[in-house]
PDB file of C-alpha atoms in Angstrom:
ATOM      1  CA  UNK A  23       7.384 -11.740  18.555  1.00  0.00           C
ATOM      2  CA  UNK A  24       8.479  -9.482  15.739  1.00  0.00           C
ATOM      3  CA  UNK A  25       5.894  -6.963  14.620  1.00  0.00           C
ATOM      4  CA  UNK A  26       6.052  -4.183  12.049  1.00  0.00           C
ATOM      5  CA  UNK A  27       3.548  -1.351  12.124  1.00  0.00           C
ATOM      6  CA  UNK A  28       3.483   1.130   9.272  1.00  0.00           C
ATOM      7  CA  UNK A  29       2.274   4.703   9.122  1.00  0.00           C
ATOM      8  CA  UNK A  30       2.434   7.562   6.693  1.00  0.00           C
ATOM      9  CA  UNK A  31       1.356   7.437   3.102  1.00  0.00           C
ATOM     10  CA  UNK A  32      -1.725   9.043   1.632  1.00  0.00           C
ATOM     11  CA  UNK A  33      -2.402  11.145  -1.435  1.00  0.00           C
ATOM     12  CA  UNK A  34      -0.003  13.644  -2.953  1.00  0.00           C
ATOM     13  CA  UNK A  35       0.369  15.528  -6.192  1.00  0.00           C
ATOM     14  CA  UNK A  36       3.021  14.779  -8.742  1.00  0.00           C
ATOM     15  CA  UNK A  37       6.352  16.156  -7.606  1.00  0.00           C
ATOM     16  CA  UNK A  38       5.411  15.995  -3.951  1.00  0.00           C
ATOM     17  CA  UNK A  39       7.034  14.094  -1.104  1.00  0.00           C
ATOM     18  CA  UNK A  40       5.956  11.561   1.474  1.00  0.00           C
ATOM     19  CA  UNK A  41       7.639   9.687   4.289  1.00  0.00           C
ATOM     20  CA  UNK A  42       6.592   6.222   5.359  1.00  0.00           C
ATOM     21  CA  UNK A  43       7.439   4.864   8.794  1.00  0.00           C
ATOM     22  CA  UNK A  44       7.820   1.298   9.958  1.00  0.00           C
ATOM     23  CA  UNK A  45       7.985   0.801  13.714  1.00  0.00           C
ATOM     24  CA  UNK A  46       9.585  -2.489  14.677  1.00  0.00           C
ATOM     25  CA  UNK A  47       8.941  -4.324  17.932  1.00  0.00           C
ATOM     26  CA  UNK A  48      10.243  -7.593  19.289  1.00  0.00           C
ATOM     27  CA  UNK A  49      13.730  -7.097  17.892  1.00  0.00           C
ATOM     28  CA  UNK A  50      16.266  -4.290  17.704  1.00  0.00           C
ATOM     29  CA  UNK A  51      16.110  -2.729  14.260  1.00  0.00           C
ATOM     30  CA  UNK A  52      19.845  -2.101  14.140  1.00  0.00           C
ATOM     31  CA  UNK A  53      20.494  -5.847  14.247  1.00  0.00           C
ATOM     32  CA  UNK A  54      18.192  -6.982  11.450  1.00  0.00           C
ATOM     33  CA  UNK A  55      17.796  -6.536   7.717  1.00  0.00           C
ATOM     34  CA  UNK A  56      14.899  -4.398   6.519  1.00  0.00           C
ATOM     35  CA  UNK A  57      13.254  -4.062   3.148  1.00  0.00           C
ATOM     36  CA  UNK A  58      10.723  -1.808   1.460  1.00  0.00           C
ATOM     37  CA  UNK A  59       8.480  -3.094  -1.301  1.00  0.00           C
ATOM     38  CA  UNK A  60       5.486  -1.962  -3.287  1.00  0.00           C
ATOM     39  CA  UNK A  61       2.615  -3.519  -5.149  1.00  0.00           C
ATOM     40  CA  UNK A  62       1.220  -1.449  -7.978  1.00  0.00           C
ATOM     41  CA  UNK A  63      -2.478  -1.442  -8.939  1.00  0.00           C
ATOM     42  CA  UNK A  64      -3.597  -4.252 -11.168  1.00  0.00           C
ATOM     43  CA  UNK A  65      -0.459  -6.272 -10.615  1.00  0.00           C
ATOM     44  CA  UNK A  66      -1.018  -9.273  -8.425  1.00  0.00           C
ATOM     45  CA  UNK A  67       2.507 -10.590  -8.602  1.00  0.00           C
ATOM     46  CA  UNK A  68       4.920 -10.402  -5.713  1.00  0.00           C
ATOM     47  CA  UNK A  69       5.593  -6.821  -4.599  1.00  0.00           C
ATOM     48  CA  UNK A  70       8.575  -5.283  -6.298  1.00  0.00           C
ATOM     49  CA  UNK A  71      11.698  -4.245  -4.460  1.00  0.00           C
ATOM     50  CA  UNK A  72      12.197  -0.661  -3.437  1.00  0.00           C
ATOM     51  CA  UNK A  73      15.204  -0.979  -1.136  1.00  0.00           C
ATOM     52  CA  UNK A  74      17.063  -3.339   1.166  1.00  0.00           C
ATOM     53  CA  UNK A  75      18.689  -1.907   4.280  1.00  0.00           C
ATOM     54  CA  UNK A  76      21.359  -4.203   5.618  1.00  0.00           C
ATOM     55  CA  UNK A  77      21.852  -5.089   9.269  1.00  0.00           C
ATOM     56  CA  UNK A  78      22.988  -2.038  11.165  1.00  0.00           C
ATOM     57  CA  UNK A  79      22.135   0.259   8.284  1.00  0.00           C
ATOM     58  CA  UNK A  80      25.644   0.132   6.905  1.00  0.00           C
ATOM     59  CA  UNK A  81      24.602  -0.605   3.357  1.00  0.00           C
ATOM     60  CA  UNK A  82      21.479  -0.059   1.326  1.00  0.00           C
ATOM     61  CA  UNK A  83      20.455  -1.390  -2.070  1.00  0.00           C
ATOM     62  CA  UNK A  84      17.959   0.617  -4.097  1.00  0.00           C
ATOM     63  CA  UNK A  85      16.085  -0.383  -7.207  1.00  0.00           C
ATOM     64  CA  UNK A  86      17.890   1.483  -9.985  1.00  0.00           C
ATOM     65  CA  UNK A  87      14.829   3.384 -11.205  1.00  0.00           C
ATOM     66  CA  UNK A  88      14.247   4.831  -7.727  1.00  0.00           C
ATOM     67  CA  UNK A  89      17.763   5.933  -6.894  1.00  0.00           C
ATOM     68  CA  UNK A  90      17.989   9.623  -6.167  1.00  0.00           C
ATOM     69  CA  UNK A  91      14.299   9.955  -5.308  1.00  0.00           C
ATOM     70  CA  UNK A  92      13.821   7.394  -2.549  1.00  0.00           C
ATOM     71  CA  UNK A  93      15.908   7.206   0.630  1.00  0.00           C
ATOM     72  CA  UNK A  94      15.806   4.667   3.437  1.00  0.00           C
ATOM     73  CA  UNK A  95      16.940   5.548   6.923  1.00  0.00           C
ATOM     74  CA  UNK A  96      16.570   4.217  10.419  1.00  0.00           C
ATOM     75  CA  UNK A  97      16.263   5.698  13.900  1.00  0.00           C
ATOM     76  CA  UNK A  98      17.670   3.201  16.358  1.00  0.00           C
ATOM     77  CA  UNK A  99      16.332   5.103  19.351  1.00  0.00           C
ATOM     78  CA  UNK A 100      12.798   4.775  17.973  1.00  0.00           C
ATOM     79  CA  UNK A 101      13.388   1.330  16.490  1.00  0.00           C
ATOM     80  CA  UNK A 102      11.936   2.681  13.293  1.00  0.00           C
ATOM     81  CA  UNK A 103      12.819   2.560   9.619  1.00  0.00           C
ATOM     82  CA  UNK A 104      11.731   5.267   7.191  1.00  0.00           C
ATOM     83  CA  UNK A 105      11.215   5.540   3.471  1.00  0.00           C
ATOM     84  CA  UNK A 106      11.530   9.111   2.249  1.00  0.00           C
ATOM     85  CA  UNK A 107      10.027   9.557  -1.217  1.00  0.00           C
ATOM     86  CA  UNK A 108      10.661  12.729  -3.192  1.00  0.00           C
ATOM     87  CA  UNK A 109       9.586  13.988  -6.596  1.00  0.00           C
ATOM     88  CA  UNK A 110       6.802  11.452  -6.670  1.00  0.00           C
ATOM     89  CA  UNK A 111       5.355  10.334  -9.969  1.00  0.00           C
ATOM     90  CA  UNK A 112       2.040   8.773 -10.916  1.00  0.00           C
ATOM     91  CA  UNK A 113       3.773   5.438 -11.427  1.00  0.00           C
ATOM     92  CA  UNK A 114       4.803   5.462  -7.763  1.00  0.00           C
ATOM     93  CA  UNK A 115       1.159   4.899  -6.841  1.00  0.00           C
ATOM     94  CA  UNK A 116       1.157   1.600  -4.961  1.00  0.00           C
ATOM     95  CA  UNK A 117       0.667  -0.197  -1.685  1.00  0.00           C
ATOM     96  CA  UNK A 118       3.968  -0.009   0.162  1.00  0.00           C
ATOM     97  CA  UNK A 119       5.204  -2.629   2.596  1.00  0.00           C
ATOM     98  CA  UNK A 120       8.096  -2.817   4.995  1.00  0.00           C
ATOM     99  CA  UNK A 121       9.600  -6.192   5.794  1.00  0.00           C
ATOM    100  CA  UNK A 122      12.204  -7.715   8.087  1.00  0.00           C
ATOM    101  CA  UNK A 123      14.504 -10.695   8.182  1.00  0.00           C
ATOM    102  CA  UNK A 124      17.206 -11.466  10.678  1.00  0.00           C
ATOM    103  CA  UNK A 125      20.164 -11.629   8.332  1.00  0.00           C
ATOM    104  CA  UNK A 126      20.993 -10.448   4.852  1.00  0.00           C
ATOM    105  CA  UNK A 127      24.165 -12.404   4.323  1.00  0.00           C
ATOM    106  CA  UNK A 128      24.560 -11.786   0.593  1.00  0.00           C
ATOM    107  CA  UNK A 129      25.549  -8.501  -0.953  1.00  0.00           C
ATOM    108  CA  UNK A 130      22.439  -7.979  -3.059  1.00  0.00           C
ATOM    109  CA  UNK A 131      18.882  -6.743  -2.980  1.00  0.00           C
ATOM    110  CA  UNK A 132      16.492  -9.238  -1.433  1.00  0.00           C
ATOM    111  CA  UNK A 133      13.070 -10.258  -2.715  1.00  0.00           C
ATOM    112  CA  UNK A 134       9.785  -9.885  -0.863  1.00  0.00           C
ATOM    113  CA  UNK A 135       9.491 -13.670  -0.577  1.00  0.00           C
ATOM    114  CA  UNK A 136      12.826 -13.802   1.200  1.00  0.00           C
ATOM    115  CA  UNK A 137      11.552 -11.815   4.176  1.00  0.00           C
ATOM    116  CA  UNK A 138       9.670 -13.312   7.078  1.00  0.00           C
ATOM    117  CA  UNK A 139       7.953 -10.387   8.757  1.00  0.00           C
ATOM    118  CA  UNK A 140       5.806  -7.741   7.117  1.00  0.00           C
ATOM    119  CA  UNK A 141       4.041  -4.506   7.874  1.00  0.00           C
ATOM    120  CA  UNK A 142       0.358  -4.145   7.129  1.00  0.00           C
ATOM    121  CA  UNK A 143       0.951  -1.978   4.087  1.00  0.00           C
ATOM    122  CA  UNK A 144       0.161   1.646   3.436  1.00  0.00           C
ATOM    123  CA  UNK A 145      -1.302   3.183   0.310  1.00  0.00           C
ATOM    124  CA  UNK A 146       0.469   5.925  -1.610  1.00  0.00           C
ATOM    125  CA  UNK A 147      -1.482   7.659  -4.358  1.00  0.00           C
ATOM    126  CA  UNK A 148       0.156  10.193  -6.664  1.00  0.00           C
ATOM    127  CA  UNK A 149      -2.026  12.268  -8.930  1.00  0.00           C
ATOM    128  CA  UNK A 150      -1.474  15.147 -11.285  1.00  0.00           C
TER     129      UNK A 150
END
């Protein structure tokens, strides 16, 4: 059974940094496709894409507006995927989710609805 457990997040001032963790169990993280998403306050639509990390970590897609500030990485020994967020802005305030699917066969960023396993979400609040 695949399970994703998130940690990290919290409150930070504008310009600060946070790292979110997503511990995966039931499958080896290096063999699956991982995604990070966020849902901003007041928006009930499907969470927006942050990044897609392809099987084995060989390729990562980032949402254009987040490139240079957000970085995804994985630690195969800990079976964990991370989202490092730097220079945070108020508009980054959101509930963040990690997600997993077994294969990302197309060379593109994947949508939240295309993943099958999800973390419980963790809140990130950025204030000035």
